[in-house]
GROMACS .gro file of C-alpha atoms in nm:
model
  412
    1MET     CA    1  -0.084  -0.624  -3.137
    2SER     CA    2   0.294  -0.668  -3.135
    3GLU     CA    3   0.359  -0.292  -3.132
    4ARG     CA    4   0.172  -0.234  -2.809
    5HIS     CA    5   0.342  -0.208  -2.468
    6LEU     CA    6   0.226  -0.444  -2.194
    7VAL     CA    7   0.302  -0.335  -1.838
    8VAL     CA    8   0.255  -0.570  -1.545
    9VAL     CA    9   0.265  -0.424  -1.194
   10GLY     CA   10   0.342  -0.687  -0.934
   11ALA     CA   11   0.635  -0.929  -0.973
   12SER     CA   12   0.494  -1.231  -0.795
   13LEU     CA   13   0.311  -1.540  -0.922
   14ALA     CA   14   0.021  -1.362  -1.095
   15GLY     CA   15   0.256  -1.109  -1.256
   16LEU     CA   16   0.489  -1.380  -1.380
   17ARG     CA   17   0.204  -1.583  -1.527
   18ALA     CA   18   0.077  -1.270  -1.702
   19VAL     CA   19   0.416  -1.223  -1.870
   20GLU     CA   20   0.443  -1.588  -1.968
   21ALA     CA   21   0.089  -1.598  -2.107
   22ALA     CA   22   0.153  -1.288  -2.318
   23ARG     CA   23   0.450  -1.453  -2.485
   24LYS     CA   24   0.266  -1.784  -2.530
   25THR     CA   25  -0.013  -1.604  -2.716
   26GLY     CA   26   0.243  -1.474  -2.965
   27PHE     CA   27   0.274  -1.120  -2.833
   28THR     CA   28   0.613  -0.986  -2.944
   29GLY     CA   29   0.586  -0.628  -2.825
   30PRO     CA   30   0.769  -0.481  -2.524
   31ILE     CA   31   0.679  -0.604  -2.176
   32THR     CA   32   0.776  -0.428  -1.852
   33LEU     CA   33   0.742  -0.603  -1.516
   34ILE     CA   34   0.742  -0.374  -1.211
   35GLY     CA   35   0.798  -0.515  -0.861
   36GLY     CA   36   0.832  -0.350  -0.523
   37GLU     CA   37   1.072  -0.618  -0.397
   38LYS     CA   38   1.429  -0.646  -0.522
   39HIS     CA   39   1.390  -1.021  -0.579
   40LEU     CA   40   1.295  -1.200  -0.898
   41PRO     CA   41   0.947  -1.354  -0.876
   42TYR     CA   42   0.938  -1.637  -0.622
   43ASP     CA   43   0.692  -1.887  -0.479
   44ARG     CA   44   0.535  -1.781  -0.147
   45PRO     CA   45   0.354  -2.086  -0.002
   46PRO     CA   46   0.680  -2.266   0.091
   47LEU     CA   47   0.785  -1.967   0.304
   48SER     CA   48   0.556  -2.078   0.587
   49LYS     CA   49   0.607  -2.448   0.522
   50ALA     CA   50   0.927  -2.626   0.414
   51TYR     CA   51   1.135  -2.308   0.422
   52LEU     CA   52   1.107  -2.291   0.802
   53GLU     CA   53   1.206  -2.650   0.866
   54ALA     CA   54   1.531  -2.718   1.049
   55GLY     CA   55   1.826  -2.861   0.862
   56SER     CA   56   2.025  -2.761   0.557
   57GLU     CA   57   1.985  -2.432   0.375
   58PRO     CA   58   1.636  -2.426   0.221
   59GLU     CA   59   1.601  -2.449  -0.153
   60SER     CA   60   1.535  -2.131  -0.345
   61THR     CA   61   1.168  -2.064  -0.422
   62GLN     CA   62   1.254  -1.843  -0.720
   63PHE     CA   63   1.044  -1.930  -1.027
   64ARG     CA   64   1.281  -1.826  -1.307
   65ASP     CA   65   1.640  -1.705  -1.332
   66SER     CA   66   1.742  -1.368  -1.473
   67ARG     CA   67   1.849  -1.521  -1.805
   68THR     CA   68   1.499  -1.655  -1.862
   69PHE     CA   69   1.355  -1.307  -1.820
   70SER     CA   70   1.609  -1.143  -2.047
   71ASP     CA   71   1.652  -1.407  -2.317
   72GLU     CA   72   1.337  -1.620  -2.333
   73LEU     CA   73   1.071  -1.379  -2.213
   74ASP     CA   74   1.244  -1.058  -2.326
   75VAL     CA   75   1.113  -0.858  -2.031
   76THR     CA   76   1.231  -0.527  -1.892
   77LEU     CA   77   1.251  -0.573  -1.515
   78LEU     CA   78   1.200  -0.284  -1.276
   79LEU     CA   79   1.255  -0.455  -0.941
   80GLY     CA   80   1.282  -0.280  -0.606
   81ARG     CA   81   1.069  -0.006  -0.764
   82ARG     CA   82   0.724   0.048  -0.618
   83ALA     CA   83   0.437   0.179  -0.826
   84THR     CA   84   0.315   0.494  -0.650
   85SER     CA   85   0.026   0.610  -0.868
   86LEU     CA   86  -0.167   0.539  -1.186
   87ASP     CA   87  -0.281   0.798  -1.441
   88THR     CA   88  -0.539   0.619  -1.652
   89ALA     CA   89  -0.608   0.924  -1.871
   90ARG     CA   90  -0.244   0.939  -1.986
   91LYS     CA   91  -0.192   0.561  -1.949
   92VAL     CA   92   0.104   0.605  -1.718
   93VAL     CA   93   0.226   0.410  -1.416
   94VAL     CA   94   0.437   0.624  -1.184
   95VAL     CA   95   0.712   0.435  -1.002
   96ASP     CA   96   0.951   0.545  -0.731
   97ASP     CA   97   1.308   0.612  -0.834
   98ARG     CA   98   1.632   0.685  -0.654
   99GLU     CA   99   1.611   1.034  -0.794
  100GLY     CA  100   1.242   1.083  -0.728
  101ARG     CA  101   1.004   0.918  -0.972
  102SER     CA  102   0.973   0.797  -1.327
  103GLU     CA  103   0.685   0.720  -1.560
  104VAL     CA  104   0.612   0.401  -1.750
  105HIS     CA  105   0.365   0.432  -2.037
  106TYR     CA  106   0.140   0.139  -2.120
  107ASP     CA  107  -0.111   0.031  -2.383
  108ALA     CA  108  -0.229  -0.269  -2.182
  109LEU     CA  109  -0.190  -0.297  -1.805
  110VAL     CA  110  -0.224  -0.591  -1.567
  111ILE     CA  111  -0.227  -0.501  -1.198
  112ALA     CA  112  -0.109  -0.787  -0.977
  113THR     CA  113   0.018  -0.610  -0.667
  114GLY     CA  114  -0.120  -0.871  -0.430
  115ALA     CA  115  -0.191  -0.800  -0.065
  116ASP     CA  116   0.003  -0.662   0.230
  117ALA     CA  117   0.015  -0.828   0.570
  118ARG     CA  118  -0.188  -0.662   0.843
  119LEU     CA  119   0.041  -0.515   1.106
  120LEU     CA  120  -0.005  -0.515   1.481
  121PRO     CA  121  -0.032  -0.154   1.601
  122GLY     CA  122   0.239  -0.048   1.843
  123THR     CA  123   0.502  -0.292   1.721
  124GLU     CA  124   0.667  -0.064   1.466
  125GLY     CA  125   1.044  -0.066   1.510
  126LEU     CA  126   1.041  -0.346   1.768
  127ALA     CA  127   1.294  -0.611   1.666
  128GLY     CA  128   1.176  -0.971   1.666
  129VAL     CA  129   0.821  -0.894   1.547
  130HIS     CA  130   0.749  -1.019   1.195
  131SER     CA  131   0.470  -1.090   0.953
  132LEU     CA  132   0.533  -1.365   0.699
  133ARG     CA  133   0.460  -1.230   0.355
  134THR     CA  134   0.799  -1.202   0.182
  135ILE     CA  135   1.121  -1.399   0.147
  136ASP     CA  136   1.292  -1.144   0.373
  137ASP     CA  137   1.031  -1.213   0.641
  138ALA     CA  138   1.090  -1.588   0.608
  139ILE     CA  139   1.467  -1.548   0.637
  140ALA     CA  140   1.427  -1.351   0.960
  141VAL     CA  141   1.176  -1.597   1.110
  142ARG     CA  142   1.389  -1.896   1.016
  143ALA     CA  143   1.695  -1.739   1.179
  144ALA     CA  144   1.500  -1.683   1.501
  145LEU     CA  145   1.374  -2.042   1.504
  146ASP     CA  146   1.731  -2.162   1.443
  147ALA     CA  147   1.822  -1.973   1.762
  148ASN     CA  148   1.546  -2.158   1.952
  149ALA     CA  149   1.349  -1.837   2.007
  150ARG     CA  150   1.053  -1.850   2.244
  151THR     CA  151   0.778  -1.795   1.989
  152VAL     CA  152   0.432  -1.642   2.006
  153VAL     CA  153   0.214  -1.661   1.697
  154ILE     CA  154  -0.068  -1.407   1.687
  155GLY     CA  155  -0.350  -1.535   1.471
  156ALA     CA  156  -0.451  -1.901   1.428
  157GLY     CA  157  -0.522  -1.877   1.058
  158PHE     CA  158  -0.345  -2.090   0.800
  159ILE     CA  159  -0.014  -1.905   0.781
  160GLY     CA  160   0.015  -1.854   1.157
  161SER     CA  161  -0.068  -2.218   1.219
  162GLU     CA  162   0.189  -2.335   0.964
  163VAL     CA  163   0.454  -2.131   1.146
  164ALA     CA  164   0.346  -2.281   1.478
  165ALA     CA  165   0.364  -2.633   1.333
  166ALA     CA  166   0.714  -2.569   1.198
  167ALA     CA  167   0.826  -2.434   1.536
  168ARG     CA  168   0.677  -2.732   1.722
  169LYS     CA  169   0.849  -2.974   1.483
  170ARG     CA  170   1.179  -2.815   1.583
  171GLY     CA  171   1.097  -2.849   1.954
  172VAL     CA  172   1.072  -2.471   1.992
  173ASP     CA  173   0.852  -2.327   2.271
  174VAL     CA  174   0.552  -2.184   2.079
  175THR     CA  175   0.208  -2.053   2.177
  176VAL     CA  176  -0.071  -1.947   1.940
  177VAL     CA  177  -0.304  -1.660   2.032
  178GLU     CA  178  -0.637  -1.614   1.851
  179ALA     CA  179  -0.884  -1.331   1.915
  180LEU     CA  180  -1.183  -1.531   1.790
  181ALA     CA  181  -1.348  -1.792   2.007
  182THR     CA  182  -1.300  -2.040   1.721
  183PRO     CA  183  -1.027  -2.005   1.457
  184LEU     CA  184  -1.094  -2.010   1.083
  185VAL     CA  185  -1.466  -1.942   1.113
  186ARG     CA  186  -1.475  -1.725   0.800
  187ALA     CA  187  -1.263  -1.970   0.602
  188VAL     CA  188  -1.435  -2.301   0.678
  189GLY     CA  189  -1.715  -2.245   0.931
  190GLU     CA  190  -1.729  -2.272   1.309
  191ARG     CA  191  -1.759  -2.648   1.356
  192LEU     CA  192  -1.484  -2.737   1.111
  193GLY     CA  193  -1.268  -2.446   1.221
  194GLY     CA  194  -1.267  -2.601   1.564
  195ALA     CA  195  -1.188  -2.946   1.422
  196ILE     CA  196  -0.887  -2.816   1.232
  197ALA     CA  197  -0.769  -2.606   1.525
  198SER     CA  198  -0.766  -2.919   1.743
  199LEU     CA  199  -0.453  -3.024   1.554
  200HIS     CA  200  -0.263  -2.774   1.771
  201GLU     CA  201  -0.370  -2.938   2.095
  202ARG     CA  202  -0.317  -3.286   1.956
  203ASN     CA  203   0.042  -3.190   1.874
  204GLY     CA  204   0.120  -3.020   2.203
  205THR     CA  205   0.093  -2.657   2.091
  206PRO     CA  206  -0.095  -2.427   2.334
  207LEU     CA  207  -0.378  -2.243   2.158
  208LEU     CA  208  -0.537  -1.951   2.344
  209CYS     CA  209  -0.868  -1.849   2.185
  210GLY     CA  210  -1.105  -1.563   2.256
  211VAL     CA  211  -0.830  -1.339   2.388
  212GLY     CA  212  -0.673  -1.030   2.234
  213VAL     CA  213  -0.328  -0.875   2.255
  214SER     CA  214  -0.299  -0.572   2.481
  215ALA     CA  215   0.070  -0.502   2.420
  216VAL     CA  216   0.390  -0.637   2.274
  217GLU     CA  217   0.671  -0.513   2.495
  218GLY     CA  218   1.049  -0.499   2.501
  219ALA     CA  219   1.344  -0.262   2.517
  220GLY     CA  220   1.411  -0.230   2.145
  221ARG     CA  221   1.354  -0.605   2.098
  222VAL     CA  222   1.044  -0.805   2.185
  223GLU     CA  223   1.051  -0.961   2.532
  224ARG     CA  224   0.688  -1.039   2.611
  225VAL     CA  225   0.331  -1.038   2.482
  226VAL     CA  226   0.062  -0.913   2.720
  227LEU     CA  227  -0.286  -1.050   2.654
  228SER     CA  228  -0.620  -0.884   2.725
  229ASP     CA  229  -0.689  -1.124   3.013
  230GLY     CA  230  -0.364  -1.027   3.182
  231THR     CA  231  -0.163  -1.331   3.071
  232VAL     CA  232   0.201  -1.254   2.997
  233LEU     CA  233   0.384  -1.470   2.743
  234PRO     CA  234   0.766  -1.444   2.730
  235ALA     CA  235   0.877  -1.408   2.368
  236ASP     CA  236   1.192  -1.370   2.161
  237LEU     CA  237   0.997  -1.399   1.835
  238VAL     CA  238   0.644  -1.281   1.753
  239VAL     CA  239   0.491  -1.380   1.421
  240VAL     CA  240   0.182  -1.181   1.330
  241GLY     CA  241  -0.064  -1.370   1.112
  242ILE     CA  242  -0.381  -1.164   1.130
  243GLY     CA  243  -0.464  -1.150   0.762
  244ALA     CA  244  -0.381  -0.928   0.470
  245VAL     CA  245  -0.528  -0.630   0.287
  246PRO     CA  246  -0.522  -0.579  -0.091
  247ALA     CA  247  -0.237  -0.353  -0.201
  248THR     CA  248  -0.445  -0.073  -0.354
  249GLY     CA  249  -0.318   0.232  -0.167
  250TRP     CA  250  -0.128   0.355  -0.472
  251LEU     CA  251  -0.452   0.349  -0.676
  252GLU     CA  252  -0.662   0.583  -0.459
  253ASP     CA  253  -0.675   0.860  -0.721
  254SER     CA  254  -0.667   0.637  -1.028
  255GLY     CA  255  -1.039   0.625  -1.103
  256LEU     CA  256  -1.053   0.249  -1.055
  257THR     CA  257  -1.330   0.116  -0.833
  258LEU     CA  258  -1.176  -0.001  -0.506
  259ASP     CA  259  -1.374  -0.208  -0.257
  260ASN     CA  260  -1.179  -0.481  -0.080
  261GLY     CA  261  -0.957  -0.496  -0.386
  262ILE     CA  262  -0.989  -0.374  -0.742
  263VAL     CA  263  -1.346  -0.437  -0.856
  264CYS     CA  264  -1.354  -0.624  -1.188
  265ASP     CA  265  -1.611  -0.794  -1.406
  266GLU     CA  266  -1.606  -1.162  -1.499
  267ASN     CA  267  -1.328  -1.091  -1.750
  268LEU     CA  268  -1.098  -0.936  -1.485
  269TYR     CA  269  -1.159  -0.601  -1.656
  270THR     CA  270  -1.162  -0.295  -1.430
  271GLY     CA  271  -1.392  -0.087  -1.648
  272VAL     CA  272  -1.104   0.147  -1.738
  273GLU     CA  273  -0.962   0.114  -2.088
  274GLY     CA  274  -0.670  -0.127  -2.108
  275VAL     CA  275  -0.658  -0.206  -1.735
  276TYR     CA  276  -0.709  -0.556  -1.592
  277ALA     CA  277  -0.631  -0.704  -1.252
  278ALA     CA  278  -0.526  -1.045  -1.121
  279GLY     CA  279  -0.437  -1.231  -0.805
  280ASP     CA  280  -0.490  -1.126  -0.443
  281VAL     CA  281  -0.567  -0.767  -0.540
  282ALA     CA  282  -0.855  -0.848  -0.778
  283ARG     CA  283  -1.219  -0.878  -0.669
  284TRP     CA  284  -1.402  -1.014  -0.968
  285HIS     CA  285  -1.739  -1.170  -1.047
  286ASN     CA  286  -1.709  -1.549  -1.051
  287THR     CA  287  -2.002  -1.658  -1.264
  288LEU     CA  288  -1.965  -2.022  -1.158
  289PHE     CA  289  -2.089  -1.927  -0.810
  290ASP     CA  290  -2.258  -1.601  -0.916
  291ARG     CA  291  -2.077  -1.391  -0.658
  292SER     CA  292  -1.796  -1.141  -0.623
  293GLN     CA  293  -1.479  -1.294  -0.485
  294ARG     CA  294  -1.126  -1.191  -0.390
  295LEU     CA  295  -0.905  -1.495  -0.343
  296GLU     CA  296  -0.566  -1.518  -0.177
  297HIS     CA  297  -0.491  -1.860  -0.323
  298TRP     CA  298  -0.193  -1.983  -0.527
  299THR     CA  299  -0.402  -2.154  -0.793
  300SER     CA  300  -0.629  -1.859  -0.867
  301ALA     CA  301  -0.335  -1.615  -0.876
  302ALA     CA  302  -0.164  -1.826  -1.141
  303GLU     CA  303  -0.478  -1.868  -1.348
  304GLN     CA  304  -0.591  -1.507  -1.320
  305GLY     CA  305  -0.252  -1.366  -1.419
  306ALA     CA  306  -0.260  -1.558  -1.745
  307ALA     CA  307  -0.628  -1.480  -1.813
  308ALA     CA  308  -0.587  -1.109  -1.744
  309ALA     CA  309  -0.292  -1.078  -1.981
  310ARG     CA  310  -0.472  -1.258  -2.262
  311ASN     CA  311  -0.780  -1.040  -2.220
  312ALA     CA  312  -0.578  -0.718  -2.192
  313LEU     CA  313  -0.393  -0.790  -2.514
  314ASP     CA  314  -0.702  -0.895  -2.711
  315PRO     CA  315  -1.001  -0.711  -2.560
  316ASP     CA  316  -1.220  -0.800  -2.859
  317ALA     CA  317  -1.197  -1.169  -2.772
  318VAL     CA  318  -1.211  -1.165  -2.391
  319LYS     CA  319  -1.304  -1.479  -2.204
  320ALA     CA  320  -1.461  -1.488  -1.860
  321TYR     CA  321  -1.245  -1.629  -1.584
  322THR     CA  322  -1.433  -1.882  -1.374
  323THR     CA  323  -1.289  -2.117  -1.118
  324VAL     CA  324  -1.357  -2.343  -0.826
  325PRO     CA  325  -1.140  -2.185  -0.554
  326TYR     CA  326  -0.880  -2.420  -0.410
  327PHE     CA  327  -0.632  -2.389  -0.126
  328TRP     CA  328  -0.425  -2.617   0.092
  329SER     CA  329  -0.233  -2.589   0.418
  330ASP     CA  330   0.011  -2.826   0.590
  331TRP     CA  331   0.010  -2.862   0.971
  332TYR     CA  332   0.198  -3.120   1.175
  333GLY     CA  333   0.230  -3.360   0.884
  334SER     CA  334  -0.141  -3.333   0.792
  335ARG     CA  335  -0.277  -3.167   0.480
  336ILE     CA  336  -0.590  -2.951   0.488
  337GLN     CA  337  -0.754  -2.889   0.149
  338PHE     CA  338  -1.061  -2.689   0.054
  339VAL     CA  339  -1.244  -2.642  -0.275
  340GLY     CA  340  -1.539  -2.414  -0.346
  341VAL     CA  341  -1.690  -2.151  -0.116
  342PRO     CA  342  -1.752  -2.176   0.261
  343GLN     CA  343  -2.085  -1.990   0.272
  344ALA     CA  344  -2.335  -2.271   0.311
  345ASP     CA  345  -2.677  -2.364   0.445
  346GLU     CA  346  -2.547  -2.695   0.575
  347ILE     CA  347  -2.214  -2.872   0.629
  348VAL     CA  348  -2.209  -3.251   0.652
  349VAL     CA  349  -1.920  -3.483   0.735
  350VAL     CA  350  -1.957  -3.763   0.480
  351ASP     CA  351  -1.646  -3.967   0.557
  352GLY     CA  352  -1.446  -4.019   0.877
  353GLU     CA  353  -1.479  -3.853   1.216
  354LEU     CA  354  -1.368  -3.501   1.307
  355ASP     CA  355  -1.148  -3.628   1.590
  356SER     CA  356  -0.966  -3.868   1.356
  357ASP     CA  357  -0.670  -3.819   1.123
  358ARG     CA  358  -0.878  -3.820   0.804
  359TRP     CA  359  -1.220  -3.687   0.715
  360VAL     CA  360  -1.425  -3.529   0.437
  361ALA     CA  361  -1.695  -3.263   0.480
  362LEU     CA  362  -1.929  -3.121   0.214
  363TYR     CA  363  -2.097  -2.779   0.196
  364ARG     CA  364  -2.455  -2.733   0.069
  365GLU     CA  365  -2.622  -2.415  -0.056
  366GLY     CA  366  -2.979  -2.474  -0.161
  367ASP     CA  367  -2.981  -2.796  -0.360
  368ARG     CA  368  -2.625  -2.752  -0.483
  369LEU     CA  369  -2.283  -2.866  -0.369
  370VAL     CA  370  -2.073  -2.553  -0.313
  371GLY     CA  371  -1.767  -2.675  -0.121
  372ALA     CA  372  -1.561  -2.961   0.018
  373LEU     CA  373  -1.307  -2.965   0.299
  374THR     CA  374  -1.075  -3.256   0.372
  375LEU     CA  375  -0.813  -3.350   0.626
  376ASN     CA  376  -0.565  -3.585   0.458
  377GLY     CA  377  -0.810  -3.639   0.175
  378GLN     CA  378  -0.564  -3.596  -0.111
  379ALA     CA  379  -0.713  -3.888  -0.302
  380VAL     CA  380  -1.059  -3.733  -0.325
  381ILE     CA  381  -1.043  -3.354  -0.303
  382MET     CA  382  -0.988  -3.293  -0.675
  383LYS     CA  383  -1.278  -3.525  -0.757
  384TYR     CA  384  -1.503  -3.293  -0.559
  385ARG     CA  385  -1.351  -2.997  -0.739
  386GLY     CA  386  -1.453  -3.165  -1.064
  387LEU     CA  387  -1.808  -3.207  -0.935
  388LEU     CA  388  -1.818  -2.838  -0.843
  389MET     CA  389  -1.698  -2.739  -1.190
  390LYS     CA  390  -1.989  -2.937  -1.334
  391GLY     CA  391  -2.241  -2.771  -1.102
  392ALA     CA  392  -2.324  -3.094  -0.920
  393THR     CA  393  -2.638  -3.111  -0.711
  394TRP     CA  394  -2.632  -3.194  -0.341
  395ALA     CA  395  -2.790  -3.532  -0.417
  396ASP     CA  396  -2.513  -3.604  -0.670
  397ALA     CA  397  -2.247  -3.519  -0.413
  398LEU     CA  398  -2.398  -3.739  -0.142
  399ALA     CA  399  -2.434  -4.027  -0.386
  400PHE     CA  400  -2.069  -3.989  -0.489
  401ALA     CA  401  -1.956  -3.985  -0.126
  402GLU     CA  402  -2.158  -4.298  -0.046
  403LYS     CA  403  -2.021  -4.478  -0.352
  404ARG     CA  404  -1.666  -4.409  -0.237
  405LYS     CA  405  -1.740  -4.533   0.114
  406LEU     CA  406  -1.889  -4.858  -0.020
  407ALA     CA  407  -1.589  -4.908  -0.250
  408ALA     CA  408  -1.355  -4.862   0.047
  409VAL     CA  409  -1.547  -5.124   0.246
  410VAL     CA  410  -1.531  -5.372  -0.040
  411LYS     CA  411  -1.159  -5.311  -0.085
  412ALA     CA  412  -1.098  -5.361   0.287
   0.00000   0.00000   0.00000
């Protein structure tokens, strides 16, 4: 095993965890990590949270320093070099090069190229319009907020809303525009999407729903956003948070199955010899919920990177990767946390009221608990994740929720 060459494409969290897991398993062969950005792997969630807060220079979100990669992990880094194609017959990853292109041969390959932010058509080359996917994006957005830029956030999803919350905390003029009548419907359902979105209004941030963007205008730099109902919003900064698409364009002729990501089995195996996928780019079969999923969550990226590397290096002893999806988001000093899947037959609020500062809601599919969403429910959310891992029934979940409520009453 030690004589084989492991190549990891994608130098973010999943790619880093793949490298680390390979070394932890005792793999001593060569490892090459390819990344399109020039930066060493860094943590992305803080970019739309603490990184945008006013005050002193934000702390670095870099995971490891260069010495760790060279000395401890013994990795060849190809950063600022994008993978442009994959030849699975020859086991070659083609990467761009200053002089054209170069080839990197592999024996085992983990693809962890993540996802790219959706762009707003017609804004190409217009200064002041940004997505928020990379550290360079965050630096630009932070600088604009430092300058008290009039801000329009397009998209009331989690990242866009975190940006809006950071801007409001600074006292910056910010408006959120959402094309859907209710934000976050696909993520948490209509009723609870509305409950979470109410945090904007409760914190003084205008939220315009059910309206699209007709144009983003300016003479070289953004000056205004024109909405489909004719409203004109003055803007010095526009942050586009309308989702992301898996970064699979470079794999179109590879022979891999592509369908909203790289299609994998329960082992994160692509069906092509030696090739596994992990993180935002992977759509794999999660046997715990018996469905195909592609997750853009920190926790699953970390876990999948490690699992994919272990399976790629020892395909005779592969282990299925199963998980209870988990994500969190911080708005206006409140923490939103979700575990499980949002597709449900019924959603019930089992603790608190939706117009309060703390509540817990559970998701039912058939006779099974499949999800839990909390606002400021840090003390309980992981307990529900544990129930989901055990395959708890709906009756079990309701009994657990009632037990906690009674305990709280007794304590009070």
